[in-house]
mmCIF file of C-alpha atoms and ligand atoms in Angstrom:
data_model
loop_
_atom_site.group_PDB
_atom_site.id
_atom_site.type_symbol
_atom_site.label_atom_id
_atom_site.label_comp_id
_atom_site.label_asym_id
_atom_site.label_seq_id
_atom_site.Cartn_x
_atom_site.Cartn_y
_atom_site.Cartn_z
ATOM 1 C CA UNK R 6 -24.093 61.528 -19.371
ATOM 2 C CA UNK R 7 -22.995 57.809 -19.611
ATOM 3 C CA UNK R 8 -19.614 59.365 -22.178
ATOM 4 C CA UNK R 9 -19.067 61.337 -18.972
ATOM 5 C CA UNK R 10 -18.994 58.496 -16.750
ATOM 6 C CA UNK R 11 -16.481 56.392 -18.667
ATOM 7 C CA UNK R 12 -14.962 59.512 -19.044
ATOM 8 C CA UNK R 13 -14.575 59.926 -15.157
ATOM 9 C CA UNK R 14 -13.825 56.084 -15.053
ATOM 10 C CA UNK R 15 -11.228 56.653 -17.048
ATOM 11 C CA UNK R 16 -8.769 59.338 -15.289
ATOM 12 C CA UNK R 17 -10.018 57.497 -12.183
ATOM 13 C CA UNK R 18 -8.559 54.337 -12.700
ATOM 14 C CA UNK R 19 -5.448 56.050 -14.626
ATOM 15 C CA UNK R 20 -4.637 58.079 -11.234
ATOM 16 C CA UNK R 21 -5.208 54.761 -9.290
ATOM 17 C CA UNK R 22 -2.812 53.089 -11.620
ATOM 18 C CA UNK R 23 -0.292 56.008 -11.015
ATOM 19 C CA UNK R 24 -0.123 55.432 -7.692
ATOM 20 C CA UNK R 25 -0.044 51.786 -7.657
ATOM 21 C CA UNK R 26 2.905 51.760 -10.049
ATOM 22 C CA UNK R 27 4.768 54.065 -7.710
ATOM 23 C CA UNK R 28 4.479 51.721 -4.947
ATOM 24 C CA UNK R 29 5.704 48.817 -7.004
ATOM 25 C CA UNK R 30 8.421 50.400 -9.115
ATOM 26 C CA UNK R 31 10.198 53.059 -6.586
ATOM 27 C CA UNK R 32 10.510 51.223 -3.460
ATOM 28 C CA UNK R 33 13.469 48.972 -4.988
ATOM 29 C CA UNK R 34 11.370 45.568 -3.726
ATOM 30 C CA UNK R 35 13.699 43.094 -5.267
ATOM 31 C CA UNK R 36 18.011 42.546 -5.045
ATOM 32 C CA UNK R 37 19.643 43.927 -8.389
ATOM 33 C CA UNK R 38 20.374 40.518 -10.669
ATOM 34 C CA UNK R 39 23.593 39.075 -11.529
ATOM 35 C CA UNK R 40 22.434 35.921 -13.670
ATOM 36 C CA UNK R 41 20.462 34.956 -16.766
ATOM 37 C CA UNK R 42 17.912 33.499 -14.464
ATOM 38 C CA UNK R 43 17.245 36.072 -12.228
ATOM 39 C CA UNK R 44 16.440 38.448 -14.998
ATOM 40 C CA UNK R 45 13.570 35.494 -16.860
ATOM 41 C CA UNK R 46 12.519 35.459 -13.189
ATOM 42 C CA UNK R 47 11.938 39.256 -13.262
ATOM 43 C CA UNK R 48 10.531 39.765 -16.550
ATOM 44 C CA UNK R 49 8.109 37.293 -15.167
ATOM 45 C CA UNK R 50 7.374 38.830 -12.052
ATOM 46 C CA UNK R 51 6.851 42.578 -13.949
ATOM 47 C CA UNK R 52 4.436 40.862 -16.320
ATOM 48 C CA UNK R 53 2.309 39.803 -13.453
ATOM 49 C CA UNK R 54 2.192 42.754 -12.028
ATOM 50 C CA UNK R 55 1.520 44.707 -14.796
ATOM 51 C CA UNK R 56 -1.909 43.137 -15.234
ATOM 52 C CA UNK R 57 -2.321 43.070 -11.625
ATOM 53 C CA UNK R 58 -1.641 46.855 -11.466
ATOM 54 C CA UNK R 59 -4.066 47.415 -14.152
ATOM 55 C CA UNK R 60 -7.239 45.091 -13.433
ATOM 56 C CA UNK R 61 -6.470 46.422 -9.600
ATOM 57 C CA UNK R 62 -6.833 50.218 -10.772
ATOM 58 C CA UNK R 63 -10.008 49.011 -13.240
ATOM 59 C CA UNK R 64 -12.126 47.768 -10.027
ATOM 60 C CA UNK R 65 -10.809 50.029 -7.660
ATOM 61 C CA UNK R 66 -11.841 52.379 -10.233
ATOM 62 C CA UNK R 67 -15.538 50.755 -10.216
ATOM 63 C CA UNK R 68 -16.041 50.891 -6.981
ATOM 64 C CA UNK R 69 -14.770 54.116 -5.882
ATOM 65 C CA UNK R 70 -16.981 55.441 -8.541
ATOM 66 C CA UNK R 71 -19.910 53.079 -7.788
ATOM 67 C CA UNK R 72 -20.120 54.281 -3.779
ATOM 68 C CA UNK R 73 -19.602 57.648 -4.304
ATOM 69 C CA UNK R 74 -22.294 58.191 -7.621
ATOM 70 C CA UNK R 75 -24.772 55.236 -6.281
ATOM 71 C CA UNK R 76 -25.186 55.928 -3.240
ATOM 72 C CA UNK R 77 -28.361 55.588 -1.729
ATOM 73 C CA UNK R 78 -29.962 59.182 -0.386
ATOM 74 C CA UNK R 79 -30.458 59.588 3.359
ATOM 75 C CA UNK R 80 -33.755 58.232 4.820
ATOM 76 C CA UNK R 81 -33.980 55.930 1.132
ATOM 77 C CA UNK R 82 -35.342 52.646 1.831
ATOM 78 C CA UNK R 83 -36.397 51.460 -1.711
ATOM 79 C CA UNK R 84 -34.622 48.690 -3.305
ATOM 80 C CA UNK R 85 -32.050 49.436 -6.272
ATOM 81 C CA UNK R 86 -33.670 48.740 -9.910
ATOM 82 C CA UNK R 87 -34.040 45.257 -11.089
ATOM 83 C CA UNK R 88 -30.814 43.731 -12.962
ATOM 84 C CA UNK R 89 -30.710 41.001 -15.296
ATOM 85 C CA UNK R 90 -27.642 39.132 -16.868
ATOM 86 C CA UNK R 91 -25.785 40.464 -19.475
ATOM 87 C CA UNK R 92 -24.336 38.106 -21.741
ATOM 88 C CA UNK R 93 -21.606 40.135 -23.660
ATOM 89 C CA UNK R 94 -20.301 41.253 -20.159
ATOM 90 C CA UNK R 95 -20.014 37.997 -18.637
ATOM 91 C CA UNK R 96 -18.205 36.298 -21.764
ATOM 92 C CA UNK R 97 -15.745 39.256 -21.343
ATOM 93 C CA UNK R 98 -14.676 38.568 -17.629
ATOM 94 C CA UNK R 99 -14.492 34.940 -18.342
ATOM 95 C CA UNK R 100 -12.739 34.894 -21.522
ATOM 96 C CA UNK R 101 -10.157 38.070 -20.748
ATOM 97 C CA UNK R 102 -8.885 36.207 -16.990
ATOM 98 C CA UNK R 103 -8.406 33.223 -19.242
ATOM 99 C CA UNK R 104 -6.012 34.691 -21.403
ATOM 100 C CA UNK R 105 -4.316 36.375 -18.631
ATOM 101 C CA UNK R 106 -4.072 33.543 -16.434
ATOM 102 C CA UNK R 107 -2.874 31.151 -19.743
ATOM 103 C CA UNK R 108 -0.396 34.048 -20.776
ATOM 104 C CA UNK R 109 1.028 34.075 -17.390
ATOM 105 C CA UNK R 110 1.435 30.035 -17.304
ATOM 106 C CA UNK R 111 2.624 29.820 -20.691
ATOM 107 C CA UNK R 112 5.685 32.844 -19.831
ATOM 108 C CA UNK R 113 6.358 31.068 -16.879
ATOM 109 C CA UNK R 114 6.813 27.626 -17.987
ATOM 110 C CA UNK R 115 9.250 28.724 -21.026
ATOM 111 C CA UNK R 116 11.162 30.771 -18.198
ATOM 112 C CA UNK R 117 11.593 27.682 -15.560
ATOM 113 C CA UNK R 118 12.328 25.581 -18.682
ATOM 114 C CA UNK R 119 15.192 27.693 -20.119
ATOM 115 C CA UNK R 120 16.878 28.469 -16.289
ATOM 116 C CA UNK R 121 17.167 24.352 -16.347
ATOM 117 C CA UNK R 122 19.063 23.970 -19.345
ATOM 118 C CA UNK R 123 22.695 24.026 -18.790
ATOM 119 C CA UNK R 124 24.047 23.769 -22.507
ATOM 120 C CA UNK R 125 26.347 21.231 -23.755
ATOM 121 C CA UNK R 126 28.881 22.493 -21.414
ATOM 122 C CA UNK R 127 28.816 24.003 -18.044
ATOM 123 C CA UNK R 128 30.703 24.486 -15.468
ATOM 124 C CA UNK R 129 30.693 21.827 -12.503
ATOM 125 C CA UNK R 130 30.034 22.611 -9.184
ATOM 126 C CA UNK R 131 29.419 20.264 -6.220
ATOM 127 C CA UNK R 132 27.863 21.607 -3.170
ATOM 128 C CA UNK R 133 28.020 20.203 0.300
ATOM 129 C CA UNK R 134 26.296 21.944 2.976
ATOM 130 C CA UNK R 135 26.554 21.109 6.567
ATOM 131 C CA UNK R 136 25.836 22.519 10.074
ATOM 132 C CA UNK R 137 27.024 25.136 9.505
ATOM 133 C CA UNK R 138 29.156 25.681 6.358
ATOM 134 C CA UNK R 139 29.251 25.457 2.496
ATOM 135 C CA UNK R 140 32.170 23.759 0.623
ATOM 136 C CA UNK R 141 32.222 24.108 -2.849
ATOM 137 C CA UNK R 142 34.114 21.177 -5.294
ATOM 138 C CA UNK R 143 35.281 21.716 -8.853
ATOM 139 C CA UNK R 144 35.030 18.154 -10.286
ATOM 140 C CA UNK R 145 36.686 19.555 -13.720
ATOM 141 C CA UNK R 146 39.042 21.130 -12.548
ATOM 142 C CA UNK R 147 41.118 18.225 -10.136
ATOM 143 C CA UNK R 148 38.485 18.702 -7.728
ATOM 144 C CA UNK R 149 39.723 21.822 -6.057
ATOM 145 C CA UNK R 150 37.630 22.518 -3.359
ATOM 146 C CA UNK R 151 36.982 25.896 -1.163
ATOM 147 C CA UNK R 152 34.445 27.219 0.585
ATOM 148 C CA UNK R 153 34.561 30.827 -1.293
ATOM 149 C CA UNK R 154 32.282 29.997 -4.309
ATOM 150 C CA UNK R 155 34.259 31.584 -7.529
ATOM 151 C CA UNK R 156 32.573 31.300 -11.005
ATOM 152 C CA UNK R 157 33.339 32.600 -14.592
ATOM 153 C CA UNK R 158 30.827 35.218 -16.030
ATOM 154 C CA UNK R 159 28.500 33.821 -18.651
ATOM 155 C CA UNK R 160 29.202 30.389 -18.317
ATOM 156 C CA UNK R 161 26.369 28.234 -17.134
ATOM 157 C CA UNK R 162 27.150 26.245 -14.086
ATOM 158 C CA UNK R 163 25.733 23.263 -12.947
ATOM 159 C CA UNK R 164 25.497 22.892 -9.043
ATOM 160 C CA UNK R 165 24.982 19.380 -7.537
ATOM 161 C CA UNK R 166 23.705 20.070 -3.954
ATOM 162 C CA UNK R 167 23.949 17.259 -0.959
ATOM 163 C CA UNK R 168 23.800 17.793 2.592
ATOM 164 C CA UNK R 169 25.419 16.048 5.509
ATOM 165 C CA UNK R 170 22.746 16.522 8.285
ATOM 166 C CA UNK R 171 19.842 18.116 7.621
ATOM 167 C CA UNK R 172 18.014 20.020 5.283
ATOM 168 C CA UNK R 173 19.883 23.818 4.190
ATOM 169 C CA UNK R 174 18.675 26.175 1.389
ATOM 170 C CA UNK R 175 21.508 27.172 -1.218
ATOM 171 C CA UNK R 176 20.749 31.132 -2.108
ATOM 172 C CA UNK R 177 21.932 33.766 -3.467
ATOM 173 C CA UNK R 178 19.571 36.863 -3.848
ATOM 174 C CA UNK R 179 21.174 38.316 -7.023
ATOM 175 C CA UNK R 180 20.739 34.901 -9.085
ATOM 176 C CA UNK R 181 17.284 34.529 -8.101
ATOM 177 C CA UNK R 182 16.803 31.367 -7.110
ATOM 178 C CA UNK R 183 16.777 28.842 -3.960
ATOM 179 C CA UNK R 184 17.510 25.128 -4.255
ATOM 180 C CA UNK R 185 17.242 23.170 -0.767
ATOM 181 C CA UNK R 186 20.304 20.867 -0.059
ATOM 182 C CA UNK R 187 18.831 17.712 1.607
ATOM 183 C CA UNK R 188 20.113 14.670 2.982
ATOM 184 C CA UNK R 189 20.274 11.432 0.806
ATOM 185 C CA UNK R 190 19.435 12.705 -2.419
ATOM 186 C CA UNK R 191 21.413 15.435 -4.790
ATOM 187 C CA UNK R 192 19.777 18.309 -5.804
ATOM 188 C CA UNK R 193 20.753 20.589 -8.660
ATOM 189 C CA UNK R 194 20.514 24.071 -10.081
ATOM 190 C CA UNK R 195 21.921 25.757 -12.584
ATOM 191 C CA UNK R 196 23.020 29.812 -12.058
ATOM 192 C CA UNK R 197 24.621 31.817 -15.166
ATOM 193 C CA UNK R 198 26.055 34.748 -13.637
ATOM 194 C CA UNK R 199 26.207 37.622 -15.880
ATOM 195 C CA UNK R 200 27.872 40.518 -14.048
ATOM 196 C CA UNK R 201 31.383 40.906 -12.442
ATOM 197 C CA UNK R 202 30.880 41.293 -8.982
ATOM 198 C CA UNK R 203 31.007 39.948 -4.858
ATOM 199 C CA UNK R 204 27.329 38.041 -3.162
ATOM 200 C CA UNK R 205 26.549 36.592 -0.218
ATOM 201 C CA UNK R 206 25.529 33.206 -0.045
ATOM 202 C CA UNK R 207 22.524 32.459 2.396
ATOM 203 C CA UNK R 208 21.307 29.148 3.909
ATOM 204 C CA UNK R 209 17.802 29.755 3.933
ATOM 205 C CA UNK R 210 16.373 26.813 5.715
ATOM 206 C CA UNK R 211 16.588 26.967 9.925
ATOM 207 C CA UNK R 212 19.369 24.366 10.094
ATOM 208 C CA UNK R 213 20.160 24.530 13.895
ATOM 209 C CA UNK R 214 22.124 27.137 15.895
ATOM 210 C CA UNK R 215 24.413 28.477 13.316
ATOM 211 C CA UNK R 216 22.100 28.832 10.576
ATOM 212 C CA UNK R 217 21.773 32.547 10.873
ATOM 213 C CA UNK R 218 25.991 32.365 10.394
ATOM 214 C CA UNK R 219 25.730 29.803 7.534
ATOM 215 C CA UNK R 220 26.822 31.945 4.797
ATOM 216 C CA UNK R 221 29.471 32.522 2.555
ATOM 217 C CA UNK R 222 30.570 34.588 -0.683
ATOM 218 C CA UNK R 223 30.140 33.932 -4.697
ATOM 219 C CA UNK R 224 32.797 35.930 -6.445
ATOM 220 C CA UNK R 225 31.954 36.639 -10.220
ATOM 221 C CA UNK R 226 35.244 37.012 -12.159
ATOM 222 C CA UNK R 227 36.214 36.906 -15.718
ATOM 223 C CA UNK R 228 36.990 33.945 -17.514
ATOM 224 C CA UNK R 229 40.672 34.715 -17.688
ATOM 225 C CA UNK R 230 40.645 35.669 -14.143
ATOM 226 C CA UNK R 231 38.712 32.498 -13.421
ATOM 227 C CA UNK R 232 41.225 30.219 -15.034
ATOM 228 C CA UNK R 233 44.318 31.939 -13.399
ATOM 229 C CA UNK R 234 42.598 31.273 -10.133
ATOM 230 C CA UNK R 235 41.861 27.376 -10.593
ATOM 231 C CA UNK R 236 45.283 26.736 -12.054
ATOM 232 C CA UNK R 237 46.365 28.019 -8.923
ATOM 233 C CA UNK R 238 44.313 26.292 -6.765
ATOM 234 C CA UNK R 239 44.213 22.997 -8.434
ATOM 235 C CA UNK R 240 47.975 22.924 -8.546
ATOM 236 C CA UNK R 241 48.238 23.410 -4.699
ATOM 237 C CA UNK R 242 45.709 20.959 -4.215
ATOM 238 C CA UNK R 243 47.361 18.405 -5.773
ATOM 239 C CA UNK R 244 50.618 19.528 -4.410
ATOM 240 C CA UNK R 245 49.360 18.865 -0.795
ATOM 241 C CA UNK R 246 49.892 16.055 1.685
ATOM 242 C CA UNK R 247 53.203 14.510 3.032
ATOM 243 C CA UNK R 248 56.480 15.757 4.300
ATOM 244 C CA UNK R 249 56.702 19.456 5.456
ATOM 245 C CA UNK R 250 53.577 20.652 3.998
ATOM 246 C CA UNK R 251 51.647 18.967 6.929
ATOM 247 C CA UNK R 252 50.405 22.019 8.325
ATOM 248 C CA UNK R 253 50.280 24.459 5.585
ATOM 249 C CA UNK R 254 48.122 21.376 4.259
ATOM 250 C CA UNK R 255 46.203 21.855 7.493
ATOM 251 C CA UNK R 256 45.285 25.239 7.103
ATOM 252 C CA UNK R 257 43.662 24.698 3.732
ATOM 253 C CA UNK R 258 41.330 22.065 4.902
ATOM 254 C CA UNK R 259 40.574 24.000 8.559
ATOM 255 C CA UNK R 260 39.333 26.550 5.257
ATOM 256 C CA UNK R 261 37.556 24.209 2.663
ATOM 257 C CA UNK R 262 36.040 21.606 5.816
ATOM 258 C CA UNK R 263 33.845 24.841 7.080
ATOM 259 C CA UNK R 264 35.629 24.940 10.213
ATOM 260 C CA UNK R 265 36.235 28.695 10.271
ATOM 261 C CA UNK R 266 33.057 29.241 10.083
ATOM 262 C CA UNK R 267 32.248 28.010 13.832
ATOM 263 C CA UNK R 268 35.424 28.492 15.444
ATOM 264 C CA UNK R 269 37.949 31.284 16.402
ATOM 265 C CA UNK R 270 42.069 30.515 15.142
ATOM 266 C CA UNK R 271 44.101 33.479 14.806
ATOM 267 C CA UNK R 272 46.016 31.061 12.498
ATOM 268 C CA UNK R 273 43.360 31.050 9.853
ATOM 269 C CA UNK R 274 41.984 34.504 10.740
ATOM 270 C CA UNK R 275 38.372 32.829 11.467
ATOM 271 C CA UNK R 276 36.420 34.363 14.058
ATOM 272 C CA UNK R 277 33.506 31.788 14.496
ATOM 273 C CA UNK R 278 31.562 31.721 17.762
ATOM 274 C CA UNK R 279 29.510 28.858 17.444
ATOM 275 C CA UNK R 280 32.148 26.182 19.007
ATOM 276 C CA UNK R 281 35.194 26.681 21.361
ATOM 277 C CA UNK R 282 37.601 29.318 20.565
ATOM 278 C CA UNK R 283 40.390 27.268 19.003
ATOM 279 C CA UNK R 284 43.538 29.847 20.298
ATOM 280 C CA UNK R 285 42.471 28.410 24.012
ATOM 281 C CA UNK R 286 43.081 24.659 23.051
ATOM 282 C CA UNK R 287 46.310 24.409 24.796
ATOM 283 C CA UNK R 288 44.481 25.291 27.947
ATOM 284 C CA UNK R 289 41.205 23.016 27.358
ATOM 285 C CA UNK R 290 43.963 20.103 26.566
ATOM 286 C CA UNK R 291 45.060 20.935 30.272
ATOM 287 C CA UNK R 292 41.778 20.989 31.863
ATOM 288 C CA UNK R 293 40.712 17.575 30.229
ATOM 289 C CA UNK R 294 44.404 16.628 31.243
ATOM 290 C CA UNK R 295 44.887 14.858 27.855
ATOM 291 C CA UNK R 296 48.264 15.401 25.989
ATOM 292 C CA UNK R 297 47.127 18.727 23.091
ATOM 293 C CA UNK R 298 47.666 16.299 20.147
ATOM 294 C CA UNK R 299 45.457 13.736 21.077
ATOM 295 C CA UNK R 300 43.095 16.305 22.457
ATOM 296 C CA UNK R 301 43.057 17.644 19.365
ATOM 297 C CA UNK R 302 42.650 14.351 17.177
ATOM 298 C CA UNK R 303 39.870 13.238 19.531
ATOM 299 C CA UNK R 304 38.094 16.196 19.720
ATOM 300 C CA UNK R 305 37.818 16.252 15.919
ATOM 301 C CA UNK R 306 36.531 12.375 15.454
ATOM 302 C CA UNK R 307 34.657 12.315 18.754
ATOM 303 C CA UNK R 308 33.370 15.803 19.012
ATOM 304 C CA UNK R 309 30.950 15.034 22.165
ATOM 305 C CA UNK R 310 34.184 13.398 24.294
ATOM 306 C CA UNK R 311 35.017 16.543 25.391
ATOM 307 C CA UNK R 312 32.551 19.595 25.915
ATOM 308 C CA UNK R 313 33.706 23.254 26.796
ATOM 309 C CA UNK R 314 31.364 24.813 29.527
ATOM 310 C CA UNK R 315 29.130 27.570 28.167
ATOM 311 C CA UNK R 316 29.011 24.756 24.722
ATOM 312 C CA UNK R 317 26.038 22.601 24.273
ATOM 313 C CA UNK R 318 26.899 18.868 23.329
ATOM 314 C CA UNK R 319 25.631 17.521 19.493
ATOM 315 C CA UNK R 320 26.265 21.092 18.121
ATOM 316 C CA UNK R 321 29.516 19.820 16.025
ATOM 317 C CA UNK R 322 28.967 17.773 12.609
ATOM 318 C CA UNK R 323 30.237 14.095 13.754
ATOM 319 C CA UNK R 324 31.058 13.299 10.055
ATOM 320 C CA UNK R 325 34.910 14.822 10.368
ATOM 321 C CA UNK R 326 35.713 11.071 11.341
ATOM 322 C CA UNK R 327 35.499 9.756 7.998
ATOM 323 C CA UNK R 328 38.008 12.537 6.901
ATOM 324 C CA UNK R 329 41.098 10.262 4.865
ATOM 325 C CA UNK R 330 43.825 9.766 7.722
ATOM 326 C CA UNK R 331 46.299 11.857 6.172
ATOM 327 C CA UNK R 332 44.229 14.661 6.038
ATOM 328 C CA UNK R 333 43.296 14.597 9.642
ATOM 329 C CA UNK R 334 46.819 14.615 9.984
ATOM 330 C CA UNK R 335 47.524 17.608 8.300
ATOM 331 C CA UNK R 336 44.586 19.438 10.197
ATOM 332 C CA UNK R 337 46.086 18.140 13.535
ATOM 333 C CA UNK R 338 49.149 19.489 13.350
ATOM 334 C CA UNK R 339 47.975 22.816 11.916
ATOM 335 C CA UNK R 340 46.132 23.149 15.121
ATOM 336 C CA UNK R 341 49.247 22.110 17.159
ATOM 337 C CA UNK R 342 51.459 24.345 14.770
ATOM 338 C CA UNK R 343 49.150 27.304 15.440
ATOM 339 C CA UNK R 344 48.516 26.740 19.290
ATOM 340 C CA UNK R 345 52.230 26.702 19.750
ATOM 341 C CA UNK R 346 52.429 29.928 17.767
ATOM 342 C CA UNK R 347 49.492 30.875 19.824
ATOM 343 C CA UNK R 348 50.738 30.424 23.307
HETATM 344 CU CU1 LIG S 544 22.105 25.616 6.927
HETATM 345 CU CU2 LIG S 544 20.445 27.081 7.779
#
């Protein structure tokens, strides 16, 4: 009789288990991974639910068993029998949930201690997040700066977050991880991506109107590929700034300062709708009846001089006024360059 019952238990809790497991396993519940550090994070995340799965199925099991072989007869009043401790049982579900539990901390604190290390040598990547766009600096290599994150597969890279404003959230599901970006202090986190391939990037902390726009792409390319790209970009960087490269200058920062990501310019093929559409400036230069270069170079340092109807005022970062004088020079004449065009 009682081998029977444990017998019964048994398949019970293994068809209970069965379906449990087909819940958590087919349903796809988390992003694929594309880092080191996502894949600790899942290996942690299956070993918790592995013993979840199986002490749920054990007292589902129990219970299920319990009501249907217990159950008291119709019109039975009595009380159940007497029950007493039992000693040997009770040091079991202590001591077996104290392993667990211990096992659990243990795996977890080697895994958020080994997706902190960087190595001796990673990759350098400082973040600045604003309302309501990320820019991305390469401190090693001549501080190239973009706001299309691009890193090398299998190297770890160090990100130092900051934040202009307020508070944003730097994520990306496939590596796993969220690190806020807040104001005053830096922030870091460290991401080794290990397969070739195109993300989103997510601000995941309500930042104001645009958050639900503030994202932005992490391309995973080869080392080669990865090199060829910053050679490239460091070298036009650097070649940048006076004489006839004004505008061309221009474009690049209307790119790396975020500003495509508010604003419509044909120019730069951005299609933000957060702020004014930029291909009407010649028109809102009319309506303020200010000459369109000075329109221009106000609106930018003084955002809140002049407001388009249908725009609230306070929406635009005010921080563009501390931009170095020749490169608000270079982004005012793109904008004149590419309203002329426009017109
Ligand atoms: Cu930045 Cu939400």
């Amino acid at each position: 009789m009682r081998r029977g019952a444990i017998f019964q238990l048994t398949v019970l809790s293994l068809v209970i288990a069965g379906i449990v497991t087909a819940v958590a396993v087919i349903p796809h519940w988390l992003p694929p991974t594309a880092s080191e550090q996502a894949d600790r994070i899942d290996f942690v995340f299956w070993y918790v639910t592995a013993i979840c799965i199986v002490i749920y199925a054990i007292v589902i099991a129990v219970l299920l068993f319990s009501s249907w072989k217990f159950r008291a007869a119709p019109d039975d009043d009595s009380d159940g029998a007497p029950l007493h401790g039992h000693t040997g049982l009770e040091i079991a579900w202590t001591a077996i949930p104290f392993a667990l539990v211990t096992s659990m901390a243990i795996i977890s604190a080697v895994v958020l201690a080994r997706n902190d290390a960087t190595g001796s040598d990673p990759l350098r990547v400082d973040v600045t997040a604003q309302q309501f766009a990320w820019t991305f600096k390469y401190p090693q290599q001549h501080g190239l700066t973009t706001n299309i994150l691009r890193l090398p597969i299998h190297r770890p890279t160090k990100f130092s977050l900051q934040a202009l404003d307020v508070i944003h959230s730097f994520w990306v599901p496939e590596f796993g991880q969220k690190q806020d970006a807040v104001p005053g202090i830096t922030t870091n986190l460290t991401v080794t991506p290990n397969k070739i391939g195109t993300y989103p990037i997510i601000c995941t902390e309500l930042c104001g109107l645009g958050h639900a726009v503030m994202r932005s792409t992490v391309v995973v390319m080869s080392q080669q590929d990865f090199d060829k790209w910053a050679k490239a970009g460091s070298q036009a960087a650097g070649g940048g700034g006076g004489g006839g490269g004004g505008a061309a200058a221009g474009k690049t920062l209307f790119m790396s300062n975020g500003c495509n990501a508010c604003h419509t310019l044909k120019a730069a093929n951005a299609t933000g709708k957060i702020g004014p559409d930029l291909d009407k400036l010649p028109q809102e230069a009319q309506t303020a009846g200010v000459p369109l270069e000075q329109f221009i170079h106000e609106s930018i340092v003084d955002p809140n001089k002049y407001i388009e109807k249908g725009y609230p005022k306070g929406v635009m970062p005010e921080n563009f006024a501390s931009l170095p004088k020749d490169q608000l020079d270079s982004l005012v004449s793109f904008l004149v360059a590419s309203s002329k065009g426009a017109k």
